[in-house]
Each structure stands twice: as structure tokens, then as C-alpha cells.
PDB file of N, CA and C in Angstrom:
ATOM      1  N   UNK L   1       0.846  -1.171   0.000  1.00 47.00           N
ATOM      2  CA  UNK L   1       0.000   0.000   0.000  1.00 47.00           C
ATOM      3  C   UNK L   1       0.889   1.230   0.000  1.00 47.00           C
ATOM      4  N   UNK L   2       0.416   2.565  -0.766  1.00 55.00           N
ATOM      5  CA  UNK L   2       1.091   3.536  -0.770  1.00 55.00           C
ATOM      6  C   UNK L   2       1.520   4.460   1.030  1.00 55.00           C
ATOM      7  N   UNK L   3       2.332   4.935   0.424  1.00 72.00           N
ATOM      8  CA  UNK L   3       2.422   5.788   1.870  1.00 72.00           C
ATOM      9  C   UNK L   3       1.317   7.105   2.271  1.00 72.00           C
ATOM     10  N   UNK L   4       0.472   6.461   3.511  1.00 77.00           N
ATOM     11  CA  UNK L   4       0.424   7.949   4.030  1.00 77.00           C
ATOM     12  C   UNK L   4       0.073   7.881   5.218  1.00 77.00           C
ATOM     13  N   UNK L   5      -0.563   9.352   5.662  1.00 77.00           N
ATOM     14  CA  UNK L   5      -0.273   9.436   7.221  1.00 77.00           C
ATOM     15  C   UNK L   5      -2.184   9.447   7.435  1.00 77.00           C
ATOM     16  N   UNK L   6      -2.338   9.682   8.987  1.00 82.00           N
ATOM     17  CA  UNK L   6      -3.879   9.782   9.496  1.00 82.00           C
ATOM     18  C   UNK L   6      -4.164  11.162   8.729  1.00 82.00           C
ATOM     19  N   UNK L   7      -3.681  11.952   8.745  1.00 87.00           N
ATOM     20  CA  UNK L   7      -4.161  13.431   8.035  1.00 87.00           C
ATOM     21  C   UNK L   7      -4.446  13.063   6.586  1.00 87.00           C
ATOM     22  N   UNK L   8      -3.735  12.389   5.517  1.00 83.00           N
ATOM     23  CA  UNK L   8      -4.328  11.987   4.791  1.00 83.00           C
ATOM     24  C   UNK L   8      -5.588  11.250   4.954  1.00 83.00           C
ATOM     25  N   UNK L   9      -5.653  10.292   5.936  1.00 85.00           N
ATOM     26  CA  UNK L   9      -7.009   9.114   5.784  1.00 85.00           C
ATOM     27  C   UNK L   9      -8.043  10.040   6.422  1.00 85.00           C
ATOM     28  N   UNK L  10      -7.906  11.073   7.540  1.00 87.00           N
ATOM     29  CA  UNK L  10      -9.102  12.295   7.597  1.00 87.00           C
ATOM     30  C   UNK L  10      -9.489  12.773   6.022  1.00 87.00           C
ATOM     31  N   UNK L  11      -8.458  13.222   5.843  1.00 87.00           N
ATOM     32  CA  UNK L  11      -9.024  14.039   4.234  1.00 87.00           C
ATOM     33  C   UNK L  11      -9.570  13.174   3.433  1.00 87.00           C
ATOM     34  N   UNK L  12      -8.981  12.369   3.181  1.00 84.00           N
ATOM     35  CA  UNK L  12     -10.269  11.142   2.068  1.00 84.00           C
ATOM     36  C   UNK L  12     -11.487  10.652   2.965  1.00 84.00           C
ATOM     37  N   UNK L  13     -11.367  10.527   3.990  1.00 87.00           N
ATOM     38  CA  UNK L  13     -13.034  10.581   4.951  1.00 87.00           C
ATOM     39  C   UNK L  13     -13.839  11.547   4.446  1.00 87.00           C
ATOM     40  N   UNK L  14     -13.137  13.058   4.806  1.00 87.00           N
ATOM     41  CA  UNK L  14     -13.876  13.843   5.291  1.00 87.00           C
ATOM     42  C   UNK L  14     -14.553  13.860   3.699  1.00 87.00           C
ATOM     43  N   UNK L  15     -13.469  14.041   2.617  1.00 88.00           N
ATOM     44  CA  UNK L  15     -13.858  14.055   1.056  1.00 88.00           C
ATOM     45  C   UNK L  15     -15.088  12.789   0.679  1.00 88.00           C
ATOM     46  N   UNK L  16     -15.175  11.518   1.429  1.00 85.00           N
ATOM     47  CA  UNK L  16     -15.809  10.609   0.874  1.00 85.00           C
ATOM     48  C   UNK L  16     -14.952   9.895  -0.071  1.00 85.00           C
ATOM     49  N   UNK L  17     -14.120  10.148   0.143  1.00 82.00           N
ATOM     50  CA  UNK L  17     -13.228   9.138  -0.817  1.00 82.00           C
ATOM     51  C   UNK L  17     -12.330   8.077  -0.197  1.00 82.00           C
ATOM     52  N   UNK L  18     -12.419   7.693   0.951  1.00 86.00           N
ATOM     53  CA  UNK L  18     -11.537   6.880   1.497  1.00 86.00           C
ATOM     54  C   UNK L  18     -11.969   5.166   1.176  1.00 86.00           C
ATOM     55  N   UNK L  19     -13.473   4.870   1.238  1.00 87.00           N
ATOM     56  CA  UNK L  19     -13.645   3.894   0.521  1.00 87.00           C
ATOM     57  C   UNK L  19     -13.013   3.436  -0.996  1.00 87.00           C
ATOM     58  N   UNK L  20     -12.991   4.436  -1.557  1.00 87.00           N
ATOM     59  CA  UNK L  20     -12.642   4.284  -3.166  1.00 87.00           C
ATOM     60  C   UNK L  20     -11.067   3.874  -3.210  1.00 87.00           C
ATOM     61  N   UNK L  21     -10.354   4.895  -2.342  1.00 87.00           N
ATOM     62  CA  UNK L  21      -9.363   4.953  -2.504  1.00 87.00           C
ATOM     63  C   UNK L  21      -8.512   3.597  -1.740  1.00 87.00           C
ATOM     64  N   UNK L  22      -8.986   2.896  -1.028  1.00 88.00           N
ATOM     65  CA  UNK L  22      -8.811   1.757  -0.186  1.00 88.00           C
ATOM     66  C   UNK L  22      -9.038   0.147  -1.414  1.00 88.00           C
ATOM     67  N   UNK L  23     -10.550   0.387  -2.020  1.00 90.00           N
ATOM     68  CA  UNK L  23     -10.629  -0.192  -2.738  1.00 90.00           C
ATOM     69  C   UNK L  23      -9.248  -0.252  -3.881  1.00 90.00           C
ATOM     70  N   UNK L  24      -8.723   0.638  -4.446  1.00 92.00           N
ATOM     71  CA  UNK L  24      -7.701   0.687  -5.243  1.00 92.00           C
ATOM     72  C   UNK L  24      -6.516   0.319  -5.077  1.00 92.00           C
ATOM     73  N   UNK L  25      -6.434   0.726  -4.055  1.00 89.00           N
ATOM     74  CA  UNK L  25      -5.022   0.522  -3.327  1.00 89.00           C
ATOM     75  C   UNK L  25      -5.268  -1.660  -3.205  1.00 89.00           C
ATOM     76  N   UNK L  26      -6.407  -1.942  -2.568  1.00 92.00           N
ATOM     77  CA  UNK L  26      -6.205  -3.699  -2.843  1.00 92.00           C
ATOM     78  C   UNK L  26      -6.038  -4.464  -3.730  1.00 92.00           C
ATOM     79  N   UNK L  27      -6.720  -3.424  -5.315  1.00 95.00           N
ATOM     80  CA  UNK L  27      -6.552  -4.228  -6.539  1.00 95.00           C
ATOM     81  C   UNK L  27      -5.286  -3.894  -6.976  1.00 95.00           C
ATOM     82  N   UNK L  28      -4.584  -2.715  -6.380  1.00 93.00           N
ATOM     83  CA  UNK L  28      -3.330  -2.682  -6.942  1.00 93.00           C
ATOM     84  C   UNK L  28      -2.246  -3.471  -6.254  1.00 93.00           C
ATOM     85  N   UNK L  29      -2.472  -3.971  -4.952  1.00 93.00           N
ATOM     86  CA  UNK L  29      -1.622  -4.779  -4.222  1.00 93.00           C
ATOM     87  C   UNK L  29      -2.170  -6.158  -4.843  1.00 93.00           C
ATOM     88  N   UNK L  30      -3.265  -6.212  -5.365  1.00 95.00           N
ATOM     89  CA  UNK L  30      -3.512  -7.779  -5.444  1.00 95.00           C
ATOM     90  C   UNK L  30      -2.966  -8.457  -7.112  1.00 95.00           C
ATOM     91  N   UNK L  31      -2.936  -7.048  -8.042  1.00 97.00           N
ATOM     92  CA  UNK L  31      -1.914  -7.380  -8.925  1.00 97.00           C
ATOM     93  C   UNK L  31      -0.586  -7.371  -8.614  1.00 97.00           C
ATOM     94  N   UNK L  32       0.033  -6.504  -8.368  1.00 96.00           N
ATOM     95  CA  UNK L  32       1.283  -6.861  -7.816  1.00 96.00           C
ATOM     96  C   UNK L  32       1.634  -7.972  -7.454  1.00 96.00           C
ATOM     97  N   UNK L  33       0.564  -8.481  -6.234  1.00 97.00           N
ATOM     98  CA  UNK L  33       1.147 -10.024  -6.006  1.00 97.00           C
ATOM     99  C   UNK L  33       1.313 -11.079  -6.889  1.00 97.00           C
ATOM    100  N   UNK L  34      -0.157 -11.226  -7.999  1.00 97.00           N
ATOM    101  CA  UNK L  34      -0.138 -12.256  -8.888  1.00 97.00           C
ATOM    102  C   UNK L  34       0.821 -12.266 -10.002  1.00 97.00           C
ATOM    103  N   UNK L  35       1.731 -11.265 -10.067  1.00 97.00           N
ATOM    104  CA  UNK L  35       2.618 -10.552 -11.120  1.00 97.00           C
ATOM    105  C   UNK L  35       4.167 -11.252 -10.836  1.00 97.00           C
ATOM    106  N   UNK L  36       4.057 -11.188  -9.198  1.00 97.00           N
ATOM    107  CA  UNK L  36       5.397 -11.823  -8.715  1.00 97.00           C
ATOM    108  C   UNK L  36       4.746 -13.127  -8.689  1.00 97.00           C
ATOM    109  N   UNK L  37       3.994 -13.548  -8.205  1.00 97.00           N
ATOM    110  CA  UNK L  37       3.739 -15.182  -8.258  1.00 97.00           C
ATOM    111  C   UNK L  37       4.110 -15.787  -9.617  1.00 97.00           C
ATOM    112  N   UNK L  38       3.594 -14.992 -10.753  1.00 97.00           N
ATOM    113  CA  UNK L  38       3.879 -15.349 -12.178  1.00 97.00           C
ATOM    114  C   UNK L  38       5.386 -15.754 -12.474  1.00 97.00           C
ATOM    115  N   UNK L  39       5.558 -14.977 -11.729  1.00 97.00           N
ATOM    116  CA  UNK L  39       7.097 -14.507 -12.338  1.00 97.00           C
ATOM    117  C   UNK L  39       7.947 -15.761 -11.628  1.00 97.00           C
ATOM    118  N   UNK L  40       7.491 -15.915 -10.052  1.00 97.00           N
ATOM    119  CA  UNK L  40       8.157 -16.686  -9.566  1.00 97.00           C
ATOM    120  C   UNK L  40       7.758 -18.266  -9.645  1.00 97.00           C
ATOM    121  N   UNK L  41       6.751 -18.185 -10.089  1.00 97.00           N
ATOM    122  CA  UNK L  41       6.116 -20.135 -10.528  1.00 97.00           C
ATOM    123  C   UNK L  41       7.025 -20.202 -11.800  1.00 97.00           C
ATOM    124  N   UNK L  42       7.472 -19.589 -12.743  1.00 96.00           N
ATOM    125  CA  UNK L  42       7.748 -20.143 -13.767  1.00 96.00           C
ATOM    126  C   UNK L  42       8.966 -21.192 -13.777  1.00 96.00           C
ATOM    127  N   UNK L  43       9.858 -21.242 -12.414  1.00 97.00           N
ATOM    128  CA  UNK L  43      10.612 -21.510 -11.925  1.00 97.00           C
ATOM    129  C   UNK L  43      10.746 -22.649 -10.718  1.00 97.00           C
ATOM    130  N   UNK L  44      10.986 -24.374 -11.585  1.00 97.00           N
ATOM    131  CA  UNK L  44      10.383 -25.128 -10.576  1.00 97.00           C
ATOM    132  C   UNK L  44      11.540 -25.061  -9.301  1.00 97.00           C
ATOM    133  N   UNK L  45      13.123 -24.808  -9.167  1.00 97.00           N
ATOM    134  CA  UNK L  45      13.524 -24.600  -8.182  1.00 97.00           C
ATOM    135  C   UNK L  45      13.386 -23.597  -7.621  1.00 97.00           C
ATOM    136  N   UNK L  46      12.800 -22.305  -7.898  1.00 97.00           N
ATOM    137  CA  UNK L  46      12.212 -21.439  -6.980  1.00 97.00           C
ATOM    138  C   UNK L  46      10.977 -22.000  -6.083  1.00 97.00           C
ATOM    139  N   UNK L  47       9.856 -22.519  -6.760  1.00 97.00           N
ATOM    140  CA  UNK L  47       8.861 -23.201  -6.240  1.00 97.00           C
ATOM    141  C   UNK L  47       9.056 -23.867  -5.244  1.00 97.00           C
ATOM    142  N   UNK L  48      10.658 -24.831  -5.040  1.00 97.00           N
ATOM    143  CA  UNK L  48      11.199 -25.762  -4.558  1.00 97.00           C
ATOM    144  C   UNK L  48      11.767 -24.783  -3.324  1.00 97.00           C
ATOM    145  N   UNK L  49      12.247 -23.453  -3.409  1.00 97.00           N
ATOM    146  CA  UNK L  49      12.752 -23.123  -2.323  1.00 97.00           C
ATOM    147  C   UNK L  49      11.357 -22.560  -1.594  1.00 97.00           C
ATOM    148  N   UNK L  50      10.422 -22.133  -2.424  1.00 97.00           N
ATOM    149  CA  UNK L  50       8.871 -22.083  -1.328  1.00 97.00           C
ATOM    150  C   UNK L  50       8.482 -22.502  -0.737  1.00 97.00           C
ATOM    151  N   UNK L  51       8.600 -23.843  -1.462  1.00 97.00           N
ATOM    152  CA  UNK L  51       8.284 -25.050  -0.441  1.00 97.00           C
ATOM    153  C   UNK L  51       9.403 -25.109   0.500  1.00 97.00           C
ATOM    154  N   UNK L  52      10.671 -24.891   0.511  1.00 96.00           N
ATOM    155  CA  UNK L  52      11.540 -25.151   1.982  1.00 96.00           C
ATOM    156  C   UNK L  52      11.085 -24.073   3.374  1.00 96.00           C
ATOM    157  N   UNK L  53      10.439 -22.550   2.630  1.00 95.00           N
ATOM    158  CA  UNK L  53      10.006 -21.824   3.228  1.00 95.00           C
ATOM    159  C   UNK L  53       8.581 -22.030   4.051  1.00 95.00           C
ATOM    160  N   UNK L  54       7.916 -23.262   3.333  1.00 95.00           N
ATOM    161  CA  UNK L  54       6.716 -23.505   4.022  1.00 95.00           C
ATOM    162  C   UNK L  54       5.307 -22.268   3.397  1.00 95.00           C
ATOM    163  N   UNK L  55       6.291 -22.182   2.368  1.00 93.00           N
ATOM    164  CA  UNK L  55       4.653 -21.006   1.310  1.00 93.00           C
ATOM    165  C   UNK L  55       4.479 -21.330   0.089  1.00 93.00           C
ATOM    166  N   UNK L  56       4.560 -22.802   0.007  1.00 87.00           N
ATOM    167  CA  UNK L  56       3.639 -23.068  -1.300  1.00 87.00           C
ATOM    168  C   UNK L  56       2.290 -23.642  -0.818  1.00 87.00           C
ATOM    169  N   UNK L  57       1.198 -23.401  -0.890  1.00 93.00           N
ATOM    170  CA  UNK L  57       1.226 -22.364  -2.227  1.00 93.00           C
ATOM    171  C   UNK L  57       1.457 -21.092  -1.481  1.00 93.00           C
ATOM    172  N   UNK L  58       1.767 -20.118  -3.066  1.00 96.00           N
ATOM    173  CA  UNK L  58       1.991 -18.917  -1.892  1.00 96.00           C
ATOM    174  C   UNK L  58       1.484 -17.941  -3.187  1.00 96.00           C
ATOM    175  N   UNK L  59       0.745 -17.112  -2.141  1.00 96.00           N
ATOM    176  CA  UNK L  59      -0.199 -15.889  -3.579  1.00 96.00           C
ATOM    177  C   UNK L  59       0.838 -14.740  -3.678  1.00 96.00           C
ATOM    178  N   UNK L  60       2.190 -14.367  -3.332  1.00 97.00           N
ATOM    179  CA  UNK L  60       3.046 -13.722  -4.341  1.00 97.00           C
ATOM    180  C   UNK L  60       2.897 -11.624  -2.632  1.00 97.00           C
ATOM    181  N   UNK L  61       2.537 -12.415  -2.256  1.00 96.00           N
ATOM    182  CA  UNK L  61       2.415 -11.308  -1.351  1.00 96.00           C
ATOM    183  C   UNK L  61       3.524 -11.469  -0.514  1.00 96.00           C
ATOM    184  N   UNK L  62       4.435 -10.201  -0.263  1.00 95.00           N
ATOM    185  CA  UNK L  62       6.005 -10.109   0.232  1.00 95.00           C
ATOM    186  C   UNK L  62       5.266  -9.196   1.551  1.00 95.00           C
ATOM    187  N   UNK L  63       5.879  -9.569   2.967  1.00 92.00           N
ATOM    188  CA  UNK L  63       4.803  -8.867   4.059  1.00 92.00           C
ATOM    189  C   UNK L  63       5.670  -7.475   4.132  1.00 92.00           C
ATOM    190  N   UNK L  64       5.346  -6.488   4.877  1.00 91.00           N
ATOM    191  CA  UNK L  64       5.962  -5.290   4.787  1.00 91.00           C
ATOM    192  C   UNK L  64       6.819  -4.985   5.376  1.00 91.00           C
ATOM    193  N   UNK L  65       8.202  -4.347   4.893  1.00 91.00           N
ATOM    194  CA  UNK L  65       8.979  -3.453   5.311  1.00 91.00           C
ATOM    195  C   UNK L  65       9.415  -3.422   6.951  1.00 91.00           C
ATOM    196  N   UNK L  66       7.632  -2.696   7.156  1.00 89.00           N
ATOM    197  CA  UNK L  66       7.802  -2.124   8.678  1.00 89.00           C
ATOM    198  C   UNK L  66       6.436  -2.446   9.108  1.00 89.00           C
ATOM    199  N   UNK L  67       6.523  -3.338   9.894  1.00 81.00           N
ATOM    200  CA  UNK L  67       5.547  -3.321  10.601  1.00 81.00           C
ATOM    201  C   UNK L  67       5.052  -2.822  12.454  1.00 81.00           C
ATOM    202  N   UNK L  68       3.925  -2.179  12.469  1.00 80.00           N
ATOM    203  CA  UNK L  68       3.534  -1.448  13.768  1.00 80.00           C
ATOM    204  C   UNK L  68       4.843  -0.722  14.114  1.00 80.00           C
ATOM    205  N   UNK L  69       5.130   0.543  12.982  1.00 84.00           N
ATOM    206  CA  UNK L  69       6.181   1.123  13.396  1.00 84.00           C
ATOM    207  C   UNK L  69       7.580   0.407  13.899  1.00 84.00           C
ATOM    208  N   UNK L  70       7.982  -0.738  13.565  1.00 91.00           N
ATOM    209  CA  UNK L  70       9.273  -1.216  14.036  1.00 91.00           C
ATOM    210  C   UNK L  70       9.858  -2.000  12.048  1.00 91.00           C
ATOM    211  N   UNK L  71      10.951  -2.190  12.113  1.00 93.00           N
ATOM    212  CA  UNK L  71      11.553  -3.093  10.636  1.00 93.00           C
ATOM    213  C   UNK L  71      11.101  -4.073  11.069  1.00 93.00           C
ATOM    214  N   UNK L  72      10.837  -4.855   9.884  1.00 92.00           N
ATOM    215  CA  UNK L  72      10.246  -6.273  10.015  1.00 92.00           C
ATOM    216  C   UNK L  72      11.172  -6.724   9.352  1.00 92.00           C
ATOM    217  N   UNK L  73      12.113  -7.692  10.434  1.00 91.00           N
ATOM    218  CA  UNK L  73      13.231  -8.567  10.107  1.00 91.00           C
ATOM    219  C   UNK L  73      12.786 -10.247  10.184  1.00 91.00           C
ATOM    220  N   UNK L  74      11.807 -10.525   9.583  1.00 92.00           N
ATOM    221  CA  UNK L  74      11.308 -11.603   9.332  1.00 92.00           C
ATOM    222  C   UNK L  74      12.176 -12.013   8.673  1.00 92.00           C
ATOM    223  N   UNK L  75      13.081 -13.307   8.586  1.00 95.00           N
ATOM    224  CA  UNK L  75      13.306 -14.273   7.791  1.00 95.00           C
ATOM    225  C   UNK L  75      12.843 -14.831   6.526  1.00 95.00           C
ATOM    226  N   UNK L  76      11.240 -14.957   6.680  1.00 95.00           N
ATOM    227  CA  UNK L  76      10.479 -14.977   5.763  1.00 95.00           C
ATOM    228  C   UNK L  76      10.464 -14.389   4.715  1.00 95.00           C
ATOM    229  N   UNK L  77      10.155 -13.091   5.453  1.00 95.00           N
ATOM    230  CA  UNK L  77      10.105 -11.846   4.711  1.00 95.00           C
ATOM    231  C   UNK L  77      11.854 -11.850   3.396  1.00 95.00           C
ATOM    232  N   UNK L  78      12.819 -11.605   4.177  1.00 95.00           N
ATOM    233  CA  UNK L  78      14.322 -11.993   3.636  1.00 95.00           C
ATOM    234  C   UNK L  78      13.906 -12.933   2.451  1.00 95.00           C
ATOM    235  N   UNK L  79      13.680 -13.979   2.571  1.00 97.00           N
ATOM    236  CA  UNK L  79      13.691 -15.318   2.175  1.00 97.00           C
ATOM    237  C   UNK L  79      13.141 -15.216   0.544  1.00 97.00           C
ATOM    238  N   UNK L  80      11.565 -14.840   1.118  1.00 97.00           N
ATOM    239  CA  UNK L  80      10.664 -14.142  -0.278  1.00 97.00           C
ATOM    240  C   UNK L  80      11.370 -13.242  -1.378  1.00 97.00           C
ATOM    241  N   UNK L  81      11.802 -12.125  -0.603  1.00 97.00           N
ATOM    242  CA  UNK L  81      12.562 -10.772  -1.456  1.00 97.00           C
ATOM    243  C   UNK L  81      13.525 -11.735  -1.901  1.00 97.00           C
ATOM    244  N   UNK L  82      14.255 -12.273  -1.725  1.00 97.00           N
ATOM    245  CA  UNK L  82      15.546 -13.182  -2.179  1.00 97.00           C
ATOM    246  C   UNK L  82      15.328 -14.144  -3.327  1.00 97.00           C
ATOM    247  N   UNK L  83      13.710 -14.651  -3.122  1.00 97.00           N
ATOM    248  CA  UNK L  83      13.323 -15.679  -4.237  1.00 97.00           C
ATOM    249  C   UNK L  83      12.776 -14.897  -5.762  1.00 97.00           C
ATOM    250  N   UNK L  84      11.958 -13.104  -5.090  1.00 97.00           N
ATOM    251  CA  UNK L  84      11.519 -12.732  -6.066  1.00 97.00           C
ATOM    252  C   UNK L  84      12.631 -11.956  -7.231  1.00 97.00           C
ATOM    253  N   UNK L  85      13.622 -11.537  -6.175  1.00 97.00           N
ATOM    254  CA  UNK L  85      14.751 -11.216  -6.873  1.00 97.00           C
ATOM    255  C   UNK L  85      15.857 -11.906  -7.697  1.00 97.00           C
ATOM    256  N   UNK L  86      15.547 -12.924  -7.535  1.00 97.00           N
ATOM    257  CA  UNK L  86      16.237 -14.533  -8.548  1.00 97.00           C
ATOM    258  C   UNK L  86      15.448 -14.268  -9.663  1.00 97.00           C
ATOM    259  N   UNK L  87      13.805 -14.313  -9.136  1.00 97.00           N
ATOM    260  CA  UNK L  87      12.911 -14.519 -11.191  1.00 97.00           C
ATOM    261  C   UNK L  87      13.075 -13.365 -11.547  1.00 97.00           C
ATOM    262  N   UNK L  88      12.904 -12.027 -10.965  1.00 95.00           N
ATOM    263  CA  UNK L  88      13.253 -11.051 -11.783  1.00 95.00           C
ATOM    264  C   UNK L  88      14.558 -10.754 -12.316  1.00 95.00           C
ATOM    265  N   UNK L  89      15.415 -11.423 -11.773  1.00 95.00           N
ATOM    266  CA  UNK L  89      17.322 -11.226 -12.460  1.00 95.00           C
ATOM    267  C   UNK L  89      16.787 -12.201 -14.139  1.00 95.00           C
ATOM    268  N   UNK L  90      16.305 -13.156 -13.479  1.00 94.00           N
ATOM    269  CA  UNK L  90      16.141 -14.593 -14.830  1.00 94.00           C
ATOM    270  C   UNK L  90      15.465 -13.847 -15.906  1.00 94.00           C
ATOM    271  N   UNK L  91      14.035 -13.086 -15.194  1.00 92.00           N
ATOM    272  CA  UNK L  91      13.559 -12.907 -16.336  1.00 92.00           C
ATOM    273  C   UNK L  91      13.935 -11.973 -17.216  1.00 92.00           C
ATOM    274  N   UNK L  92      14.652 -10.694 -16.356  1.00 90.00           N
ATOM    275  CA  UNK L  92      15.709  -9.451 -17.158  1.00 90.00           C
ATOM    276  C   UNK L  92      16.668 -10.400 -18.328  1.00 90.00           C
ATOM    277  N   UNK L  93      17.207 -11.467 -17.677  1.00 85.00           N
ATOM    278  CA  UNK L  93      18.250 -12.244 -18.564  1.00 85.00           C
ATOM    279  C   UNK L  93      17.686 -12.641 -20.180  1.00 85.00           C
ATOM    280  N   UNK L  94      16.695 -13.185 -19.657  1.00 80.00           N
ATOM    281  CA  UNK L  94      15.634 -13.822 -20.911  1.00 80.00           C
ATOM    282  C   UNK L  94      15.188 -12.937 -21.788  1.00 80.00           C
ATOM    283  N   UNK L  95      14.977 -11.446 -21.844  1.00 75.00           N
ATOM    284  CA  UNK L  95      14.664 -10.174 -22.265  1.00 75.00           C
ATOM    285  C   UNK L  95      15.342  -9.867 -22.847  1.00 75.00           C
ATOM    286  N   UNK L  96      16.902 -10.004 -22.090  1.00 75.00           N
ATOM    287  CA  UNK L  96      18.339  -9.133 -22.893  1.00 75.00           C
ATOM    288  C   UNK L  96      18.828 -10.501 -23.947  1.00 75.00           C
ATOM    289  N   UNK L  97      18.092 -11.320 -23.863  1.00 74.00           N
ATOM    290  CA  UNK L  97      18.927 -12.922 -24.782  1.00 74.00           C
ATOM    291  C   UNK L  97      17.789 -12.602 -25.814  1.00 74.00           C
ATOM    292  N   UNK L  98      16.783 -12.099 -25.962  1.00 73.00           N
ATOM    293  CA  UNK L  98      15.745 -12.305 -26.480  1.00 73.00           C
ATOM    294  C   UNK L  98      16.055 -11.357 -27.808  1.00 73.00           C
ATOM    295  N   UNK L  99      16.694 -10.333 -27.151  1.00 67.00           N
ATOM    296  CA  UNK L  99      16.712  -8.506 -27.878  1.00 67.00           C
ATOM    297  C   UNK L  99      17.711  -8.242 -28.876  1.00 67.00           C
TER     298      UNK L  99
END
């Protein structure tokens, strides 16, 4: 989800727009996810390290940054960014072999 603060989420209240804008913000996180899932299924030893992670299946959602104001040094979290950053190196590779 994008960044913002309570003064923003007053102003889209007070505007009537905070529903809308909530709505958007999920379909845009919920592509995102299926985008990295894509990216990262195409790849049966990636799949293979999901499964060592205990997230297959897994819908492509990387948890956040920071959570309740503290870094979220999840392992998990590590683990994911590490797997999605393998299919996206592969698939840059496959692009520049392609071109």
C-alpha cells in the first residue's frame, strides 16, 4: 500500500473518498502479487525453495517493510525478497537474450 499518514485518511473521509481509494489501493496490491507469483512459478527450483520456506502455495504477497512502526526482520520476509529477486534477475536475462 502507498504511503500515508492519518491526516491523509481524515481528508479522504472527510472528502468521501476513502472507501474508493482503499478499494484501489487492494486491486493494486492484489496485482502486484499475482505478477510476482507469475514470475516466480515459472521456476520449478524457486517453487522448490517455497516449499523449503513452508509457502507453497503462496499468492506472491512479500509482508511489509515495517511493521507497527518497528523493521520487520522476518526471515520470511528476507527469504521471499531473495526468491523474487532470482525470477526477476532470470527474467531481465531472458529479455536481454531475447533482444
Amino acid at each position: 500500500m502507498t504511503d500515508i499518514d492519518v491526516r491523509d485518511i481524515a481528508a479522504l473521509r472527510q472528502q468521501g473518498d476513502l472507501g474508493e481509494f482503499l478499494r484501489q489501493a487492494r486491486e493494486t496490491e492484489a496485482a502486484a502479487n499475482a505478477a510476482r507469483k507469475r514470475l516466480v512459478y515459472r521456476h520449478p527450483d524457486l517453487i522448490d525453495k517455497l516449499r523449503l520456506l513452508g509457502q507453497d502455495p503462496w499468492n506472491g504477497r512479500i509482508p511489509p517493510a515495517e511493521w507497527s512502526g518497528a523493521i520487520n526482520t522476518s526471515p520470511i520476509r528476507v527469504a521471499l525478497l531473495a526468491i523474487v529477486t532470482e525470477a526477476e534477475q532470470r527474467a531481465a536475462g531472458q529479455q536481454q537474450a531475447a533482444a
